[in-house]
């Protein structure tokens, strides 16, 4: 895996990154996937939300967070009072990793090697958007941005810091919205409320 670096344009902002991304061959995930799924939202946003990788629906539509996890995330942002104009959403890994079972495509968590290969895209997005705060949604984004030993379940909902070339910047870790959907039915309401409460910390920070 050569990694994405050689496909990432050195300048031009989010639109230049978006146009270049379909050519990426930085790892093998582009092969089975339908298309690259880059980002959505305001490229001048004050907050960047980082998920894991596109899901089945996102892979077909080419837009992040448009499937069930994305709808849940939008509900949680609404509940927390985060303005959609303040948000740019993207993923740690830009191609859907899955296992084919019959005609179903089963999500597979990306490996550390995929996160490392794809990280130049995320780094370039963060440099271009230059947000006031980054929200890390779940373990994959946390491993990519905060290191392999970071535990979102332990440190969620509390502003932390990450190292950037411009110095330390605020980062808010929380769980991935799909963890709310995967959890037991009887705990779903509580898990949703906890995600919305974490995102209220973002809303407060942006006020
Ligand atoms: N889950 C993610 O992490 N990202 C998406 O775009 C969709 C689901
Ligand atoms: Fe490139 Fe990332 Fe897709 Fe791998 S997952 S091919 S590094 S865009």
Short mmCIF file of C-alpha atoms and ligand atoms in Angstrom, two decimals:
data_model
loop_
_atom_site.label_atom_id
_atom_site.label_comp_id
_atom_site.label_asym_id
_atom_site.label_seq_id
_atom_site.Cartn_x
_atom_site.Cartn_y
_atom_site.Cartn_z
CA UNK A 1 0.00 0.00 0.00
CA UNK A 2 1.63 3.23 -1.12
CA UNK A 3 -0.75 5.46 0.84
CA UNK A 4 -2.73 8.40 -0.51
CA UNK A 5 0.03 11.01 -0.33
CA UNK A 6 0.93 11.08 -4.05
CA UNK A 7 -2.71 11.66 -5.07
CA UNK A 8 -3.35 14.57 -2.68
CA UNK A 9 -2.99 17.96 -4.44
CA UNK A 10 -0.77 20.40 -2.52
CA UNK A 11 -3.18 23.35 -2.82
CA UNK A 12 -6.65 24.37 -3.96
CA UNK A 13 -8.82 23.73 -0.93
CA UNK A 14 -11.60 21.21 -0.41
CA UNK A 15 -12.86 21.35 -4.01
CA UNK A 16 -9.41 20.46 -5.38
CA UNK A 17 -9.21 17.56 -2.91
CA UNK A 18 -12.69 16.37 -3.88
CA UNK A 19 -11.84 16.39 -7.60
CA UNK A 20 -8.57 14.50 -7.05
CA UNK A 21 -9.88 11.81 -4.69
CA UNK A 22 -11.50 9.49 -7.29
CA UNK A 23 -8.05 8.77 -8.76
CA UNK A 24 -6.62 7.58 -5.42
CA UNK A 25 -5.01 4.13 -5.43
CA UNK A 26 -3.41 4.54 -2.01
CA UNK A 27 -4.74 1.22 -0.77
CA UNK A 28 -6.74 -1.71 -2.15
CA UNK A 29 -10.14 -0.50 -0.88
CA UNK A 30 -10.90 1.43 -4.08
CA UNK A 31 -11.18 -1.90 -5.95
CA UNK A 32 -14.42 -3.44 -4.66
CA UNK A 33 -16.07 -0.10 -3.72
CA UNK A 34 -18.47 1.73 -6.07
CA UNK A 35 -16.81 5.12 -5.69
CA UNK A 36 -14.85 7.33 -3.36
CA UNK A 37 -16.99 9.12 -0.76
CA UNK A 38 -15.33 12.38 0.09
CA UNK A 39 -17.08 14.90 2.36
CA UNK A 40 -20.16 17.04 2.75
CA UNK A 41 -21.02 20.30 4.38
CA UNK A 42 -19.54 23.75 4.60
CA UNK A 43 -15.82 23.89 3.61
CA UNK A 44 -15.54 27.01 5.79
CA UNK A 45 -17.22 25.32 8.77
CA UNK A 46 -16.13 25.96 12.35
CA UNK A 47 -16.34 22.24 13.18
CA UNK A 48 -15.20 19.12 11.32
CA UNK A 49 -16.88 15.82 12.21
CA UNK A 50 -14.85 12.73 11.39
CA UNK A 51 -16.55 9.34 11.01
CA UNK A 52 -15.12 5.95 10.13
CA UNK A 53 -15.77 5.10 6.50
CA UNK A 54 -18.75 5.28 4.15
CA UNK A 55 -21.41 2.64 4.61
CA UNK A 56 -23.39 0.74 2.00
CA UNK A 57 -25.77 3.62 1.22
CA UNK A 58 -22.97 6.19 1.13
CA UNK A 59 -20.94 3.99 -1.23
CA UNK A 60 -23.86 3.91 -3.69
CA UNK A 61 -24.68 7.63 -3.43
CA UNK A 62 -21.14 9.02 -3.08
CA UNK A 63 -22.14 11.21 -0.12
CA UNK A 64 -21.14 10.65 3.52
CA UNK A 65 -23.67 10.11 6.31
CA UNK A 66 -26.79 9.72 4.17
CA UNK A 67 -27.70 6.23 5.47
CA UNK A 68 -29.16 5.16 8.85
CA UNK A 69 -26.12 6.28 10.90
CA UNK A 70 -26.16 9.64 9.12
CA UNK A 71 -29.83 10.20 9.83
CA UNK A 72 -29.24 9.40 13.50
CA UNK A 73 -26.26 11.79 13.56
CA UNK A 74 -28.39 14.57 12.07
CA UNK A 75 -31.09 14.01 14.72
CA UNK A 76 -28.44 14.17 17.45
CA UNK A 77 -26.99 17.40 16.00
CA UNK A 78 -30.48 18.90 15.88
CA UNK A 79 -31.18 17.86 19.45
CA UNK A 80 -27.84 19.31 20.59
CA UNK A 81 -28.54 22.60 18.79
CA UNK A 82 -25.61 22.43 16.37
CA UNK A 83 -26.19 24.55 13.27
CA UNK A 84 -25.66 22.56 10.07
CA UNK A 85 -23.77 25.55 8.57
CA UNK A 86 -21.11 25.13 11.27
CA UNK A 87 -20.38 21.55 10.22
CA UNK A 88 -18.21 19.78 7.65
CA UNK A 89 -18.47 15.97 7.74
CA UNK A 90 -15.94 13.49 6.44
CA UNK A 91 -14.51 10.04 7.16
CA UNK A 92 -11.15 8.66 8.28
CA UNK A 93 -11.25 6.21 5.34
CA UNK A 94 -12.82 7.29 2.04
CA UNK A 95 -13.78 3.93 0.50
CA UNK A 96 -16.33 1.43 1.86
CA UNK A 97 -14.69 -1.75 3.20
CA UNK A 98 -17.06 -4.71 3.14
CA UNK A 99 -17.36 -8.43 2.82
CA UNK A 100 -19.68 -9.77 0.14
CA UNK A 101 -22.12 -12.41 1.46
CA UNK A 102 -24.51 -13.49 -1.27
CA UNK A 103 -26.02 -10.23 -2.43
CA UNK A 104 -25.42 -8.50 0.90
CA UNK A 105 -22.43 -6.31 1.62
CA UNK A 106 -21.37 -6.58 5.25
CA UNK A 107 -19.45 -3.65 6.77
CA UNK A 108 -15.89 -4.46 7.81
CA UNK A 109 -13.97 -2.18 10.16
CA UNK A 110 -10.96 -0.69 8.38
CA UNK A 111 -7.53 -1.85 9.56
CA UNK A 112 -4.89 0.48 10.96
CA UNK A 113 -3.09 0.18 7.59
CA UNK A 114 -6.16 1.58 5.77
CA UNK A 115 -6.42 4.47 8.23
CA UNK A 116 -2.73 5.23 7.76
CA UNK A 117 -2.97 4.97 3.96
CA UNK A 118 -5.96 7.32 3.83
CA UNK A 119 -4.84 9.82 6.46
CA UNK A 120 -3.21 12.29 3.99
CA UNK A 121 -6.72 13.12 2.68
CA UNK A 122 -8.02 13.86 6.17
CA UNK A 123 -4.94 15.88 7.05
CA UNK A 124 -5.34 17.94 3.88
CA UNK A 125 -9.05 18.50 4.63
CA UNK A 126 -8.28 19.63 8.18
CA UNK A 127 -5.59 22.00 6.85
CA UNK A 128 -8.01 23.40 4.24
CA UNK A 129 -11.04 23.81 6.51
CA UNK A 130 -8.93 24.82 9.52
CA UNK A 131 -11.82 24.29 11.96
CA UNK A 132 -12.01 25.60 15.52
CA UNK A 133 -12.81 22.11 16.75
CA UNK A 134 -12.71 18.54 15.42
CA UNK A 135 -15.29 15.97 16.57
CA UNK A 136 -14.05 12.41 16.50
CA UNK A 137 -16.92 9.93 16.00
CA UNK A 138 -15.86 6.52 17.28
CA UNK A 139 -12.74 4.39 17.54
CA UNK A 140 -11.54 4.53 13.92
CA UNK A 141 -11.46 8.32 13.76
CA UNK A 142 -9.90 8.38 17.24
CA UNK A 143 -7.15 5.95 16.24
CA UNK A 144 -6.47 7.99 13.10
CA UNK A 145 -6.31 11.39 14.81
CA UNK A 146 -5.43 10.69 18.45
CA UNK A 147 -3.35 7.51 18.30
CA UNK A 148 -4.07 3.78 18.60
CA UNK A 149 -4.46 3.74 22.38
CA UNK A 150 -7.16 6.43 22.60
CA UNK A 151 -10.42 5.11 24.09
CA UNK A 152 -13.51 7.14 23.10
CA UNK A 153 -15.76 5.32 25.54
CA UNK A 154 -13.56 6.49 28.43
CA UNK A 155 -12.87 10.03 27.24
CA UNK A 156 -16.06 10.94 25.40
CA UNK A 157 -17.84 14.25 25.85
CA UNK A 158 -14.83 16.12 27.21
CA UNK A 159 -12.80 18.52 25.06
CA UNK A 160 -9.25 17.26 24.57
CA UNK A 161 -6.42 18.45 22.33
CA UNK A 162 -4.66 17.10 19.28
CA UNK A 163 -1.31 18.03 17.79
CA UNK A 164 -1.31 19.83 14.45
CA UNK A 165 1.41 21.64 12.52
CA UNK A 166 -0.16 24.86 13.84
CA UNK A 167 -0.02 23.65 17.46
CA UNK A 168 -2.49 22.02 19.83
CA UNK A 169 -6.14 22.27 18.76
CA UNK A 170 -9.38 21.30 20.54
CA UNK A 171 -10.93 17.94 19.75
CA UNK A 172 -14.13 16.42 21.07
CA UNK A 173 -14.26 12.62 21.16
CA UNK A 174 -17.57 10.77 21.15
CA UNK A 175 -18.98 7.45 20.01
CA UNK A 176 -19.93 6.62 16.45
CA UNK A 177 -23.66 7.09 15.67
CA UNK A 178 -23.85 3.51 14.36
CA UNK A 179 -22.95 2.25 17.86
CA UNK A 180 -26.30 3.66 18.98
CA UNK A 181 -28.04 1.64 16.24
CA UNK A 182 -26.06 -1.53 16.95
CA UNK A 183 -26.68 -1.46 20.70
CA UNK A 184 -29.51 -3.31 22.46
CA UNK A 185 -32.97 -1.91 21.66
CA UNK A 186 -33.79 -1.15 25.30
CA UNK A 187 -30.65 1.02 25.63
CA UNK A 188 -31.05 2.90 22.37
CA UNK A 189 -32.81 5.95 23.79
CA UNK A 190 -30.18 6.36 26.49
CA UNK A 191 -27.31 5.90 24.01
CA UNK A 192 -28.86 8.49 21.69
CA UNK A 193 -29.27 10.97 24.56
CA UNK A 194 -25.62 10.44 25.53
CA UNK A 195 -24.47 11.17 21.95
CA UNK A 196 -26.65 14.28 21.82
CA UNK A 197 -25.23 15.38 25.20
CA UNK A 198 -21.68 15.02 23.86
CA UNK A 199 -22.62 17.06 20.81
CA UNK A 200 -24.11 19.71 23.09
CA UNK A 201 -20.53 20.27 24.29
CA UNK A 202 -19.75 21.13 20.65
CA UNK A 203 -22.77 23.44 20.44
CA UNK A 204 -21.60 25.20 23.59
CA UNK A 205 -18.05 25.54 22.25
CA UNK A 206 -19.40 27.15 19.06
CA UNK A 207 -21.65 29.61 20.87
N1 LIG B 1 -20.62 5.83 8.96
C1 LIG B 1 -19.53 6.63 8.82
O1 LIG B 1 -18.61 6.61 9.61
N2 LIG B 1 -19.49 7.44 7.79
C2 LIG B 1 -20.45 7.53 6.89
O2 LIG B 1 -20.31 8.31 5.96
C3 LIG B 1 -21.58 6.70 7.05
C4 LIG B 1 -21.64 5.85 8.09
FE1 LIG B 2 -7.18 6.09 -1.36
FE2 LIG B 2 -8.32 6.15 1.05
FE3 LIG B 2 -9.58 5.00 -0.97
FE4 LIG B 2 -7.47 3.83 0.11
S1 LIG B 2 -9.44 4.23 1.13
S2 LIG B 2 -7.86 4.09 -2.12
S3 LIG B 2 -6.18 5.59 0.60
S4 LIG B 2 -9.08 7.16 -0.83
#
